[in-house]
PDB file of C-alpha atoms in Angstrom:
ATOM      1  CA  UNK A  23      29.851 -42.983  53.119  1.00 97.00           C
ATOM      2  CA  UNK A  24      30.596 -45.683  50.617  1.00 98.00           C
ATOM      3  CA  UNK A  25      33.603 -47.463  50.760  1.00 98.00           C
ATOM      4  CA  UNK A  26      36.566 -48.672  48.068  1.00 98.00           C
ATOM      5  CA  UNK A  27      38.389 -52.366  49.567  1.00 98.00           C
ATOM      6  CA  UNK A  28      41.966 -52.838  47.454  1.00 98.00           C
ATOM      7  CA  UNK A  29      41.867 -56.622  46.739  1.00 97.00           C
ATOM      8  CA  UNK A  30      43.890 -57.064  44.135  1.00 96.00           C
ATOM      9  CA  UNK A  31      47.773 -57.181  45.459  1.00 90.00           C
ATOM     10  CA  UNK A  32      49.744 -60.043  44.529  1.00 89.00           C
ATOM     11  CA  UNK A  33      49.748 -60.873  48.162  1.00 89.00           C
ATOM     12  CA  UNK A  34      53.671 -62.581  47.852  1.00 89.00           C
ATOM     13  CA  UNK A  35      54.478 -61.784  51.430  1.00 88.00           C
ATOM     14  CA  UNK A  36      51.979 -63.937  52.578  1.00 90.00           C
ATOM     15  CA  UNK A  37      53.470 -66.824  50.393  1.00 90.00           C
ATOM     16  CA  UNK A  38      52.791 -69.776  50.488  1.00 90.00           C
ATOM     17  CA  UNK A  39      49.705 -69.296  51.529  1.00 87.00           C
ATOM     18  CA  UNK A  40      48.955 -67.029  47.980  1.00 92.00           C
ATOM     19  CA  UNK A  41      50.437 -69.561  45.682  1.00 92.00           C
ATOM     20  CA  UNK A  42      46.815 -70.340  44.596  1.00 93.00           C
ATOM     21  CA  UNK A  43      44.137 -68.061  46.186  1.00 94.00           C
ATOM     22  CA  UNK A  44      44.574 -63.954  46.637  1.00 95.00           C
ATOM     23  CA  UNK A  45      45.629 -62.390  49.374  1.00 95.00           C
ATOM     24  CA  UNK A  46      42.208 -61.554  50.157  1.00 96.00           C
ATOM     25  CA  UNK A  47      41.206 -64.671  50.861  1.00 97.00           C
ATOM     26  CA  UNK A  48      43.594 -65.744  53.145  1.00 95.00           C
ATOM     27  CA  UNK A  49      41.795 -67.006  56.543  1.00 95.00           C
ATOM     28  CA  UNK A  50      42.021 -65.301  59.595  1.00 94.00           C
ATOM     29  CA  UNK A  51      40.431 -67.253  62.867  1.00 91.00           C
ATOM     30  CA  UNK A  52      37.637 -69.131  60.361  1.00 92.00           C
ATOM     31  CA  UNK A  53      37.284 -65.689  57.995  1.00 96.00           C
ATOM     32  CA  UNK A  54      38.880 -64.037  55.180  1.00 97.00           C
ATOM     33  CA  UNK A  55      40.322 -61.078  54.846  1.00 97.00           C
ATOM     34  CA  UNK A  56      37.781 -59.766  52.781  1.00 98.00           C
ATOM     35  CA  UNK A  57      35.178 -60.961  54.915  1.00 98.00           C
ATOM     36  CA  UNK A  58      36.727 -59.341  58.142  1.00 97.00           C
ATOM     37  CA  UNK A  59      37.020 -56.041  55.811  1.00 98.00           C
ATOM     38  CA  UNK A  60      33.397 -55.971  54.361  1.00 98.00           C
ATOM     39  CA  UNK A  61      31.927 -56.975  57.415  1.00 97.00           C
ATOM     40  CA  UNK A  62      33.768 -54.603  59.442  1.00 97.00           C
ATOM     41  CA  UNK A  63      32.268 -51.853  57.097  1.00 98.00           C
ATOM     42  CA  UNK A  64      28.854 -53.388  57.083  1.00 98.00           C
ATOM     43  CA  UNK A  65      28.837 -52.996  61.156  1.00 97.00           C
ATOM     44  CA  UNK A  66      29.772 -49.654  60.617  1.00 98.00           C
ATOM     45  CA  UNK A  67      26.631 -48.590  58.677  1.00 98.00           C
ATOM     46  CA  UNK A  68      28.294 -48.727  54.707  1.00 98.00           C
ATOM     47  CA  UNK A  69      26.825 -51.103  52.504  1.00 98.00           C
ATOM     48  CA  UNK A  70      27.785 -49.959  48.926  1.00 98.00           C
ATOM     49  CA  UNK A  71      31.549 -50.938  48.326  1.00 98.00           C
ATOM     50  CA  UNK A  72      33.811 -51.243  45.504  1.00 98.00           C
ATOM     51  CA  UNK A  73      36.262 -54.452  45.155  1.00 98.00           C
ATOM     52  CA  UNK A  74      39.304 -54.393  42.781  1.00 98.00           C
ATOM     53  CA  UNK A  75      40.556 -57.442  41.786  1.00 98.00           C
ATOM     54  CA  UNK A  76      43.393 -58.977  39.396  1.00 96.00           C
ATOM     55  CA  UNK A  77      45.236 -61.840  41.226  1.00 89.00           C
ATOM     56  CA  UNK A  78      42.896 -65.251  40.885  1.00 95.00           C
ATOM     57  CA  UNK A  79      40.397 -62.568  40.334  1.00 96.00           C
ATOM     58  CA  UNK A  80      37.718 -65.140  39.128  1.00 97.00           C
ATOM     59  CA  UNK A  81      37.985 -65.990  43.188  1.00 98.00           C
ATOM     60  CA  UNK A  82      37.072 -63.593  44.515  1.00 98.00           C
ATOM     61  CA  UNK A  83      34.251 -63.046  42.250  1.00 98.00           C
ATOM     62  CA  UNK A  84      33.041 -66.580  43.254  1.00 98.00           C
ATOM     63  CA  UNK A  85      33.630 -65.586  46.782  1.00 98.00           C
ATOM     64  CA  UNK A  86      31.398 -62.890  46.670  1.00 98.00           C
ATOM     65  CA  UNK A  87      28.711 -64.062  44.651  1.00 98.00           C
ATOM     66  CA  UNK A  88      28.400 -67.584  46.911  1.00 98.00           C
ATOM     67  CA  UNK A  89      27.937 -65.453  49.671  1.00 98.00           C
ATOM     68  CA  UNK A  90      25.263 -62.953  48.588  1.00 98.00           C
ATOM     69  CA  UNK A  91      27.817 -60.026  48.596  1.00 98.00           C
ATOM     70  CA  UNK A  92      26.580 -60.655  52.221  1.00 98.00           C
ATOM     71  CA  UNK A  93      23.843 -58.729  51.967  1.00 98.00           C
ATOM     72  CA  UNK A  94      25.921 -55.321  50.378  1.00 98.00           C
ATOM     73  CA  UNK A  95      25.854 -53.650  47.127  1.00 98.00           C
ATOM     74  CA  UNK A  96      29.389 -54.951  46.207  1.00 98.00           C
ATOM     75  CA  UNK A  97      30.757 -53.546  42.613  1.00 98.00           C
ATOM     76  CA  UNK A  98      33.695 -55.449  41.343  1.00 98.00           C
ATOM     77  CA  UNK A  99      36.352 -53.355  39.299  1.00 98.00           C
ATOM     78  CA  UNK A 100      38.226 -56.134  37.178  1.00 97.00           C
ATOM     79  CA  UNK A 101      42.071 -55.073  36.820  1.00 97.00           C
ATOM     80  CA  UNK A 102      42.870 -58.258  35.445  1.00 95.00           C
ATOM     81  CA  UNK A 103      44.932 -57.014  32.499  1.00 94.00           C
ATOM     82  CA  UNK A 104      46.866 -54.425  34.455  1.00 95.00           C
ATOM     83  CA  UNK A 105      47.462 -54.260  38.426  1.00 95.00           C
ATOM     84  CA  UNK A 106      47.095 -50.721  38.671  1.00 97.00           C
ATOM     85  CA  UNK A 107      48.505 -49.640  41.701  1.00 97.00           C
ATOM     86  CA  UNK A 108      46.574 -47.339  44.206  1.00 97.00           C
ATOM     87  CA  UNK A 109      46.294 -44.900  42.225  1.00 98.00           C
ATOM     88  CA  UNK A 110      45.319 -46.245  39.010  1.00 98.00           C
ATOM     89  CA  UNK A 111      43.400 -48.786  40.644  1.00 98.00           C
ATOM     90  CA  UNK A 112      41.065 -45.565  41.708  1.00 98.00           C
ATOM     91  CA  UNK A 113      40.993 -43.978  38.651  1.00 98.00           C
ATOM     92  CA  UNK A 114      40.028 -47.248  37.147  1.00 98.00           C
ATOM     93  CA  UNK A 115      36.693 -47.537  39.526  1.00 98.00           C
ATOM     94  CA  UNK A 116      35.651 -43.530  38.935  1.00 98.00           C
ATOM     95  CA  UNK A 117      32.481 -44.812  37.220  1.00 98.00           C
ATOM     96  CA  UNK A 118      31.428 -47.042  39.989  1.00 98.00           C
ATOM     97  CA  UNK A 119      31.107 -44.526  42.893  1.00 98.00           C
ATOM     98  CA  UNK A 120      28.168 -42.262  44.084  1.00 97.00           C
ATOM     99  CA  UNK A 121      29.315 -38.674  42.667  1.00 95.00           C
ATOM    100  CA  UNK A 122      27.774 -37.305  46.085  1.00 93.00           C
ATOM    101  CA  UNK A 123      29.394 -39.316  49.271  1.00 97.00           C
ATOM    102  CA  UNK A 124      32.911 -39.417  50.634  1.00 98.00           C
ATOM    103  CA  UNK A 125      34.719 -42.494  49.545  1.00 98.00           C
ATOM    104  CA  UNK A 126      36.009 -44.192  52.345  1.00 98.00           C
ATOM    105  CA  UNK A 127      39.170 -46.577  50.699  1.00 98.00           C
ATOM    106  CA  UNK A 128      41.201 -48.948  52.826  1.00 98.00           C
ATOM    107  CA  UNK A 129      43.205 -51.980  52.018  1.00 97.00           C
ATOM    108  CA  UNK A 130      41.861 -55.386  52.146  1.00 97.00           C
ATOM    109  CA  UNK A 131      44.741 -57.009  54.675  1.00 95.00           C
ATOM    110  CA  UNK A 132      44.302 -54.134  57.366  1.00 96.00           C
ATOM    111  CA  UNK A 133      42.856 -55.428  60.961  1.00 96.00           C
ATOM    112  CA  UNK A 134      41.062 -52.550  62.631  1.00 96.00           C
ATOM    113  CA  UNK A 135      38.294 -51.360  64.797  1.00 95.00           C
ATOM    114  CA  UNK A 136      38.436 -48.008  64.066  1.00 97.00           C
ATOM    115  CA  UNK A 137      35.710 -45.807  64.217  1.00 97.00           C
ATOM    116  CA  UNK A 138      34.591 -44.710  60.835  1.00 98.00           C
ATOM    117  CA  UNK A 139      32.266 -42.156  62.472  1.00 98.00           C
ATOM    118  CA  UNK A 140      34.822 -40.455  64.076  1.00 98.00           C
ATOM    119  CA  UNK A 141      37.194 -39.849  61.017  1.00 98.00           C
ATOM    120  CA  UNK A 142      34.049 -39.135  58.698  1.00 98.00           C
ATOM    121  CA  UNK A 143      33.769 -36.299  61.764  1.00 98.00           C
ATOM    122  CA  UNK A 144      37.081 -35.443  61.503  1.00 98.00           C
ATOM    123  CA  UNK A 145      37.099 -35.255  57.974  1.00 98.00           C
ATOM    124  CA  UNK A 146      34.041 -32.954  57.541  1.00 98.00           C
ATOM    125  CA  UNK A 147      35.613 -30.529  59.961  1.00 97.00           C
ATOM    126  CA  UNK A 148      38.855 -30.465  58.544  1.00 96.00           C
ATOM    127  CA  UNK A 149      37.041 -29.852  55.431  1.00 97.00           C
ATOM    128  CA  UNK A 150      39.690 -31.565  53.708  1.00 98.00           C
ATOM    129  CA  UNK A 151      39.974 -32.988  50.064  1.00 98.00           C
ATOM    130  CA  UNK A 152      41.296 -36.087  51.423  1.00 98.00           C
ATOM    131  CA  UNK A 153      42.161 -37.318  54.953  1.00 98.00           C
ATOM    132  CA  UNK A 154      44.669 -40.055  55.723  1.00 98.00           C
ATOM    133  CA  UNK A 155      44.320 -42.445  58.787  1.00 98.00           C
ATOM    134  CA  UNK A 156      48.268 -42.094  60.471  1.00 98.00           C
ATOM    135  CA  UNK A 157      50.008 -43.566  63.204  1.00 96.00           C
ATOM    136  CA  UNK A 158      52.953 -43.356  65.372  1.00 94.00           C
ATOM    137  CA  UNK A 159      55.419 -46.433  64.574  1.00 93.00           C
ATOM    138  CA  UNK A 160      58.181 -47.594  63.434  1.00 91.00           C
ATOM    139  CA  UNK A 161      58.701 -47.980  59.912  1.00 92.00           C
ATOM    140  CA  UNK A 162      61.270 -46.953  56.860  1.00 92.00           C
ATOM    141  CA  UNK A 163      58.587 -45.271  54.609  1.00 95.00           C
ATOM    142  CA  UNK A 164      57.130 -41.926  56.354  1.00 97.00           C
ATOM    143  CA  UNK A 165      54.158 -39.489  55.779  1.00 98.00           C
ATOM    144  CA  UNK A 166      55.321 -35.693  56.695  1.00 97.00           C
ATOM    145  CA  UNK A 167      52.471 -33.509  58.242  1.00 97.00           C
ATOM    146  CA  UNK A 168      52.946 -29.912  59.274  1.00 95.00           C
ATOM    147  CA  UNK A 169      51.758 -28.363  62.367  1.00 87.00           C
ATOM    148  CA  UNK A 170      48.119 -27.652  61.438  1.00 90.00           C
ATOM    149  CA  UNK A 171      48.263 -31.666  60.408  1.00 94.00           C
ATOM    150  CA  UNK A 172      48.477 -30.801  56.332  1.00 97.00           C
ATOM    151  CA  UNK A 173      50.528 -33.427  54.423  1.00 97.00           C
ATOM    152  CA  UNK A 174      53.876 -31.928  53.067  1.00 97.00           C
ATOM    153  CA  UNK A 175      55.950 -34.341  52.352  1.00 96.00           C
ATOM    154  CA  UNK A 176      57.180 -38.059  52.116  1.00 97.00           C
ATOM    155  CA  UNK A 177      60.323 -39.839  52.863  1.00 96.00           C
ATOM    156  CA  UNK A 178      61.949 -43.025  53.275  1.00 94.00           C
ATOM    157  CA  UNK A 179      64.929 -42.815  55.974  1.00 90.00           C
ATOM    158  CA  UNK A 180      66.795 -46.017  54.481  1.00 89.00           C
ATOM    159  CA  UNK A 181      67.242 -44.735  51.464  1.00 92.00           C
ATOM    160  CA  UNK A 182      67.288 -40.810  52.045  1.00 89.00           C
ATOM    161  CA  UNK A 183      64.864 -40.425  49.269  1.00 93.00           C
ATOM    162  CA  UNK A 184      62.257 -37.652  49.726  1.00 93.00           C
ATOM    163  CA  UNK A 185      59.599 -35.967  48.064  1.00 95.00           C
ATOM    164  CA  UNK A 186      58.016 -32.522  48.965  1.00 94.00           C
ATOM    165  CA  UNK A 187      54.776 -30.887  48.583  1.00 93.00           C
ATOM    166  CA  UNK A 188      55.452 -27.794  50.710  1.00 89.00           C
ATOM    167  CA  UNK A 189      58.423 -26.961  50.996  1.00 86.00           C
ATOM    168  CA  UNK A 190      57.927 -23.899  53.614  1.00 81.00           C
ATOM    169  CA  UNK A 191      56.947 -25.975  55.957  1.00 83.00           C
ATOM    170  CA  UNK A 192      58.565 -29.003  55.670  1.00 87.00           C
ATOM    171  CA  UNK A 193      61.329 -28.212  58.502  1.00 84.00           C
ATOM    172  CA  UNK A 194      58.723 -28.560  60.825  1.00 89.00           C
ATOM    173  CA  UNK A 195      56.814 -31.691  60.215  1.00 95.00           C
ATOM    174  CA  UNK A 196      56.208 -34.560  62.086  1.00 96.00           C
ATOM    175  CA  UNK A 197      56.747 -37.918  60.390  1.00 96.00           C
ATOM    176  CA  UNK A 198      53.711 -40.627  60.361  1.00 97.00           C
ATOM    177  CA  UNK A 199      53.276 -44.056  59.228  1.00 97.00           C
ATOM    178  CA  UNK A 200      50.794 -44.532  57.048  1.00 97.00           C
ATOM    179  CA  UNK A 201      47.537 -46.571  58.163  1.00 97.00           C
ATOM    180  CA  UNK A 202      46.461 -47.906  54.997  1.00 96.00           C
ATOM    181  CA  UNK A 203      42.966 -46.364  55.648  1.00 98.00           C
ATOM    182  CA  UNK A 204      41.776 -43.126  53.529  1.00 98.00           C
ATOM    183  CA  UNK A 205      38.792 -40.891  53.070  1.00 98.00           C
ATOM    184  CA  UNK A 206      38.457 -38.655  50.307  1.00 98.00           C
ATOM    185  CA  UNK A 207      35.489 -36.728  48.661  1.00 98.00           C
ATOM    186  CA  UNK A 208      34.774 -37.212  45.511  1.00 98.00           C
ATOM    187  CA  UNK A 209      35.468 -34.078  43.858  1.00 97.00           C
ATOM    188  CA  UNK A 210      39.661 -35.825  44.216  1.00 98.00           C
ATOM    189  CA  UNK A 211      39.128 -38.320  41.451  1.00 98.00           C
ATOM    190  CA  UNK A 212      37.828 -35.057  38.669  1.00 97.00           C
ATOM    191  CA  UNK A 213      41.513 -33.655  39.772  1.00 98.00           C
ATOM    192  CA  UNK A 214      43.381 -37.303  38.816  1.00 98.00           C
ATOM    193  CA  UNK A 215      45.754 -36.172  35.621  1.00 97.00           C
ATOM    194  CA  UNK A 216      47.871 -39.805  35.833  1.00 97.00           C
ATOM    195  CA  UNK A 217      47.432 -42.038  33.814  1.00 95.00           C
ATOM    196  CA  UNK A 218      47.739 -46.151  33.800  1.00 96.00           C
ATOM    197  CA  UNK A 219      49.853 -47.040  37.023  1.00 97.00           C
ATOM    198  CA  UNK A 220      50.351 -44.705  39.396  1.00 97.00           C
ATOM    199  CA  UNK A 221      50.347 -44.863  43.512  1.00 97.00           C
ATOM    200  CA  UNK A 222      47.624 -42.721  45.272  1.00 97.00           C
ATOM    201  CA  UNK A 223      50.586 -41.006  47.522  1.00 97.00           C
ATOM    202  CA  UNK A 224      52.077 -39.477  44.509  1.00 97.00           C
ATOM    203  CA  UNK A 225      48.413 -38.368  44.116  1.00 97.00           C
ATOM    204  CA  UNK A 226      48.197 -36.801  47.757  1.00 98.00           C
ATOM    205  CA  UNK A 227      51.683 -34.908  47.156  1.00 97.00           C
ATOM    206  CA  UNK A 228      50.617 -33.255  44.431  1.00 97.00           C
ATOM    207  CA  UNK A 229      47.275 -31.943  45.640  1.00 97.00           C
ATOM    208  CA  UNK A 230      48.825 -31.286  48.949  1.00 97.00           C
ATOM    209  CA  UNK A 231      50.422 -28.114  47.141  1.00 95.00           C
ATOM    210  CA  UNK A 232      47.030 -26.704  46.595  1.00 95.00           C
ATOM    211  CA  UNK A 233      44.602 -29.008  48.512  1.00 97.00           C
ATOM    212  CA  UNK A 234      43.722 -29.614  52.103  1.00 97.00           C
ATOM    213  CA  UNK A 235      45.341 -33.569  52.735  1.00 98.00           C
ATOM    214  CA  UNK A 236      45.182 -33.959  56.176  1.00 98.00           C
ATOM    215  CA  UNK A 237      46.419 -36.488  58.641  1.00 98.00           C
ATOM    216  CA  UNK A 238      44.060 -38.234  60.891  1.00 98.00           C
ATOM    217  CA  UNK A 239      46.565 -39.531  63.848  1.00 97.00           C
ATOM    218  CA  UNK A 240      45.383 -42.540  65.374  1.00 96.00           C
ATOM    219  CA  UNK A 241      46.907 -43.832  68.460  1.00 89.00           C
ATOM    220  CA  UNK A 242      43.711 -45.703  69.814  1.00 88.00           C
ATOM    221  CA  UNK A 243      42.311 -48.371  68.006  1.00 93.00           C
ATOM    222  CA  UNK A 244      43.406 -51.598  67.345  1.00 93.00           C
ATOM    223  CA  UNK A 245      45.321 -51.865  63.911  1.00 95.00           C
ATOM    224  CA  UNK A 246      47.496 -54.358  62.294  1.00 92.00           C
ATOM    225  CA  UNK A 247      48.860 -54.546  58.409  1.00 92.00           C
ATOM    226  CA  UNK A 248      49.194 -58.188  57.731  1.00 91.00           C
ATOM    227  CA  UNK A 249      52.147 -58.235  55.871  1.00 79.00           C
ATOM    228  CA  UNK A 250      54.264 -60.979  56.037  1.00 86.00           C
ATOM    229  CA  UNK A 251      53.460 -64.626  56.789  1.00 89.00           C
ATOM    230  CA  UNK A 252      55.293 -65.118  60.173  1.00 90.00           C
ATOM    231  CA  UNK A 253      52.129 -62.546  61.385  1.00 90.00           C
ATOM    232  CA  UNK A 254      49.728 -65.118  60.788  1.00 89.00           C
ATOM    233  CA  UNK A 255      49.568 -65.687  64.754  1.00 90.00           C
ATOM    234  CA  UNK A 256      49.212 -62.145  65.495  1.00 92.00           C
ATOM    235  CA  UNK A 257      46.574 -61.819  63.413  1.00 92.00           C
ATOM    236  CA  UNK A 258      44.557 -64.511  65.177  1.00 91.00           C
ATOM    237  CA  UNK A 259      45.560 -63.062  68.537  1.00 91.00           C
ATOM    238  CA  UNK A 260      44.441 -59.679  67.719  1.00 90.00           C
ATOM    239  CA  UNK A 261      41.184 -60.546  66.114  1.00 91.00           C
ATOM    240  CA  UNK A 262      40.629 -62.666  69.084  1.00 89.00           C
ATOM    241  CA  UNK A 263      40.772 -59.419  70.828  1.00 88.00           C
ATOM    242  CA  UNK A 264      38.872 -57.636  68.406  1.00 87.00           C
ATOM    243  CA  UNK A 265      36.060 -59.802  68.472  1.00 86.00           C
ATOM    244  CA  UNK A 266      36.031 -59.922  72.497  1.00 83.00           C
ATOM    245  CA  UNK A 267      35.930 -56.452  72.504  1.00 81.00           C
ATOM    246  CA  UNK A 268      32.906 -56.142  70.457  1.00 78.00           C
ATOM    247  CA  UNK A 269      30.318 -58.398  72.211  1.00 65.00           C
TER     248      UNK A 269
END
């Protein structure tokens, strides 16, 4: 596997702790958030990864290169100019990835100790185009899977807004939030027709129609999106946890 980290949000939930570094370096219990991420995948057994940037890119950059891209082939993919979304921020990076190994892409403020292993597993079974790391909670934004776990569908249940990739079986679907953790092959980004700015669900829902997108449920490891600043303590209490866990 090789691995795609999405570093380059604006990070303004976590204000005012972003007013003058990125999101991705934000400190968690004596480590960044990048950090955390890239050694979490270098435990794991993946050592080629690519970075986007674009907030206080130049940072990052710094980061990395003071620390030796600890010990990683680390590719950065510069969106200064344009934050490109998901999406676009994939499309941007095609060059930079290994035409022969699943790409395994998660974002850069996710606390987890999920097994990479067992959705690479999962993955290869499924023999899916792209699988998408799910969970049951509580949330206003939804992923729709069908029985046999295929995405067909999004909605958000504030708003009543919805979007459908297939429609016969959209009746029966089970709503899941989304983990923020992805593994696709590489064959996906050959199928990319968007252009510029464009988010990687609106991707999934149109190769859903023709594509195996599966959902990966997840109700076992430890996970945690580090949204909002009033988390901050949550964050060190579950990585705390993490870290106890793992010795």
């Amino acid at each position: 596997m090789q691995a795609m980290i999405f570093a380059a949000g604006l990070g303004t939930r976590l204000q005012p702790l972003t007013s003058d570094k990125p999101k991705a370096l934000v400190e968690i219990h004596g480590k960044s958030l990048l950090e955390r991420c890239l050694l979490n995948l270098k435990k794991q057994g993946i050592n080629d990864v690519v970075v986007n940037v674009h907030h206080f890119s130049e940072q990052i950059i710094h980061f990395l290169e003071a620390n030796n891209n600890f010990g990683m082939h680390i590719q950065v993919s510069d969106e200064t100019a344009e934050l490109l979304d998901t999406g676009g921020g994939i499309l941007k990076a095609k060059s930079l990835f290994k035409p022969n190994e699943p790409i395994l892409i998660l974002n850069v403020d996710i606390l987890t100790n999920l097994s990479f292993d067992a959705l690479l597993d999962f993955h290869q079974k499924e023999k899916a185009l792209a699988s998408l790391v799910v969970r049951q909670r509580k949330t206003s934004r939804y992923l729709l899977f069908g029985k046999n776990h295929q995405l067909t569908g999004w909605e958000n249940q504030q708003t009543g807004d919805r979007k459908i990739a297939r429609i016969a079986q959209i009746e029966e679907s089970t709503p899941y939030a989304f983990s923020g953790i992805q593994l696709i092959q590489p064959e996906l980004l050959d199928l990319i027709e968007e252009q510029g700015k464009f988010s990687i669900i609106d991707l999934y829902l149109r190769l859903a129609k023709s594509q195996t997108i599966s959902a990966f449920v997840d109700n076992q490891s430890i996970w945690m999106d580090l949204g909002k600043y009033e988390q901050l303590e949550e964050a060190e209490s579950l990585v705390k946890k993490m870290e106890l866990l793992s010795d």
